[in-house]
Amino acid sequence: MTIDSAPVPDTLRWAVRLLRAEAVALALLAGWLVWADLTATKTDLVSALFVTGFAIAGAVALWALAGALARRRAGARAPAMVLELMLVPVGWFMISGGLGWLGAPLIVLGVGVCALLVSPPTTRALGFG
């Protein structure tokens, strides 16, 4: 006998989509960093590898958290929110540095995904309260 579970709410579905889109964007950035590391004429190898590795790890983490949330794993919500809230200071420093066209959408994205993750339909779907 199979138990049919409730449908995934739109708020959770959109949070998963946005997390996966962020993972793809970060993976593309990591690919560019690998190319830049390989073609640079002069570089600090340790720093270059650290930044590239950080981007790769971030892409993997975002993809894994999106997958866990799609499977309604409640424990994935907090780490996903931490990664999303990290976009706020990044966006702020981009705005301060003259890249407001990129910083402001990053802040909106981070806060927006967090709002989707704490919305009542998502909270119920993940088994909280």
CSV table of C-alpha atoms in Angstrom, one decimal:
chain,number,residue,atom,x,y,z
A,1,MET,CA,0.0,0.0,0.0
A,2,THR,CA,1.3,3.5,-0.9
A,3,ILE,CA,0.5,6.5,1.1
A,4,ASP,CA,0.0,9.6,-1.1
A,5,SER,CA,1.7,12.6,0.4
A,6,ALA,CA,0.3,16.1,0.2
A,7,PRO,CA,1.5,18.1,-2.9
A,8,VAL,CA,4.6,20.2,-2.6
A,9,PRO,CA,3.5,23.8,-2.0
A,10,ASP,CA,4.5,26.5,-4.5
A,11,THR,CA,6.6,28.3,-1.9
A,12,LEU,CA,8.8,25.3,-1.4
A,13,ARG,CA,8.9,24.5,-5.1
A,14,TRP,CA,10.1,28.1,-5.9
A,15,ALA,CA,12.6,28.0,-3.1
A,16,VAL,CA,14.1,24.8,-4.6
A,17,ARG,CA,14.1,26.3,-8.1
A,18,LEU,CA,15.9,29.4,-6.9
A,19,LEU,CA,18.5,27.5,-4.9
A,20,ARG,CA,19.2,25.3,-7.9
A,21,ALA,CA,19.5,28.4,-10.2
A,22,GLU,CA,22.0,29.8,-7.7
A,23,ALA,CA,23.9,26.6,-7.7
A,24,VAL,CA,24.1,26.6,-11.5
A,25,ALA,CA,25.2,30.3,-11.5
A,26,LEU,CA,27.9,29.5,-8.9
A,27,ALA,CA,29.0,26.5,-10.9
A,28,LEU,CA,29.4,28.6,-14.0
A,29,LEU,CA,31.4,31.1,-12.0
A,30,ALA,CA,33.6,28.3,-10.7
A,31,GLY,CA,34.1,27.1,-14.2
A,32,TRP,CA,35.3,30.6,-15.2
A,33,LEU,CA,37.6,30.7,-12.2
A,34,VAL,CA,39.1,27.3,-13.2
A,35,TRP,CA,39.7,28.7,-16.7
A,36,ALA,CA,41.2,31.9,-15.2
A,37,ASP,CA,43.5,29.9,-12.9
A,38,LEU,CA,44.8,27.8,-15.8
A,39,THR,CA,45.4,30.7,-18.2
A,40,ALA,CA,46.8,33.3,-15.7
A,41,THR,CA,50.3,34.3,-16.4
A,42,LYS,CA,51.0,35.3,-12.8
A,43,THR,CA,49.0,34.3,-9.8
A,44,ASP,CA,49.1,33.4,-6.1
A,45,LEU,CA,48.3,29.7,-6.6
A,46,VAL,CA,47.1,29.1,-3.0
A,47,SER,CA,44.6,32.0,-3.1
A,48,ALA,CA,43.4,31.1,-6.6
A,49,LEU,CA,42.8,27.5,-5.6
A,50,PHE,CA,41.1,28.6,-2.4
A,51,VAL,CA,38.7,30.9,-4.1
A,52,THR,CA,37.9,28.4,-6.9
A,53,GLY,CA,37.4,25.6,-4.3
A,54,PHE,CA,35.1,27.8,-2.3
A,55,ALA,CA,32.9,28.5,-5.4
A,56,ILE,CA,32.8,24.8,-6.3
A,57,ALA,CA,31.9,23.8,-2.7
A,58,GLY,CA,29.2,26.5,-2.6
A,59,ALA,CA,27.6,25.2,-5.8
A,60,VAL,CA,27.6,21.7,-4.5
A,61,ALA,CA,26.2,22.7,-1.2
A,62,LEU,CA,23.4,24.8,-2.8
A,63,TRP,CA,22.5,21.9,-5.2
A,64,ALA,CA,22.5,19.4,-2.3
A,65,LEU,CA,20.3,21.6,-0.1
A,66,ALA,CA,17.9,22.2,-2.9
A,67,GLY,CA,17.6,18.4,-3.4
A,68,ALA,CA,17.1,17.8,0.3
A,69,LEU,CA,14.4,20.5,0.5
A,70,ALA,CA,12.7,19.0,-2.6
A,71,ARG,CA,12.5,15.7,-0.6
A,72,ARG,CA,11.1,17.7,2.3
A,73,ARG,CA,14.1,17.2,4.6
A,74,ALA,CA,13.5,19.7,7.4
A,75,GLY,CA,17.1,19.8,8.4
A,76,ALA,CA,18.1,21.4,5.1
A,77,ARG,CA,16.1,24.5,5.8
A,78,ALA,CA,18.5,26.2,8.3
A,79,PRO,CA,21.7,25.7,6.3
A,80,ALA,CA,19.9,26.9,3.2
A,81,MET,CA,18.8,30.0,5.0
A,82,VAL,CA,22.4,30.6,6.3
A,83,LEU,CA,23.7,30.5,2.7
A,84,GLU,CA,20.9,32.8,1.5
A,85,LEU,CA,21.5,35.3,4.3
A,86,MET,CA,25.2,35.4,3.3
A,87,LEU,CA,24.0,37.2,0.2
A,88,VAL,CA,22.9,40.2,2.2
A,89,PRO,CA,26.4,41.4,3.3
A,90,VAL,CA,27.8,40.4,-0.1
A,91,GLY,CA,25.2,42.5,-1.8
A,92,TRP,CA,25.7,45.4,0.6
A,93,PHE,CA,29.5,45.5,-0.2
A,94,MET,CA,28.7,45.3,-3.9
A,95,ILE,CA,26.4,48.3,-3.5
A,96,SER,CA,29.1,50.2,-1.5
A,97,GLY,CA,31.6,49.4,-4.2
A,98,GLY,CA,29.6,50.8,-7.0
A,99,LEU,CA,28.0,47.5,-8.2
A,100,GLY,CA,24.5,48.3,-7.1
A,101,TRP,CA,23.0,46.8,-10.2
A,102,LEU,CA,24.3,43.4,-9.0
A,103,GLY,CA,24.3,43.9,-5.2
A,104,ALA,CA,20.6,44.9,-4.8
A,105,PRO,CA,19.2,41.9,-6.7
A,106,LEU,CA,21.5,39.6,-4.6
A,107,ILE,CA,20.0,41.1,-1.4
A,108,VAL,CA,16.5,40.7,-2.7
A,109,LEU,CA,17.2,37.1,-3.8
A,110,GLY,CA,18.7,36.1,-0.4
A,111,VAL,CA,15.8,37.7,1.6
A,112,GLY,CA,13.2,36.4,-0.8
A,113,VAL,CA,14.4,32.8,-0.7
A,114,CYS,CA,14.5,33.0,3.1
A,115,ALA,CA,10.9,34.3,3.1
A,116,LEU,CA,9.8,31.4,0.9
A,117,LEU,CA,11.5,28.9,3.3
A,118,VAL,CA,9.8,30.3,6.4
A,119,SER,CA,6.4,30.8,4.8
A,120,PRO,CA,3.6,28.9,6.5
A,121,PRO,CA,3.0,26.4,3.5
A,122,THR,CA,6.7,25.5,3.4
A,123,THR,CA,6.9,25.3,7.2
A,124,ARG,CA,3.9,22.8,7.2
A,125,ALA,CA,5.4,20.8,4.2
A,126,LEU,CA,8.6,20.4,6.1
A,127,GLY,CA,6.8,19.2,9.2
A,128,PHE,CA,7.3,22.2,11.5
A,129,GLY,CA,4.2,22.9,13.5
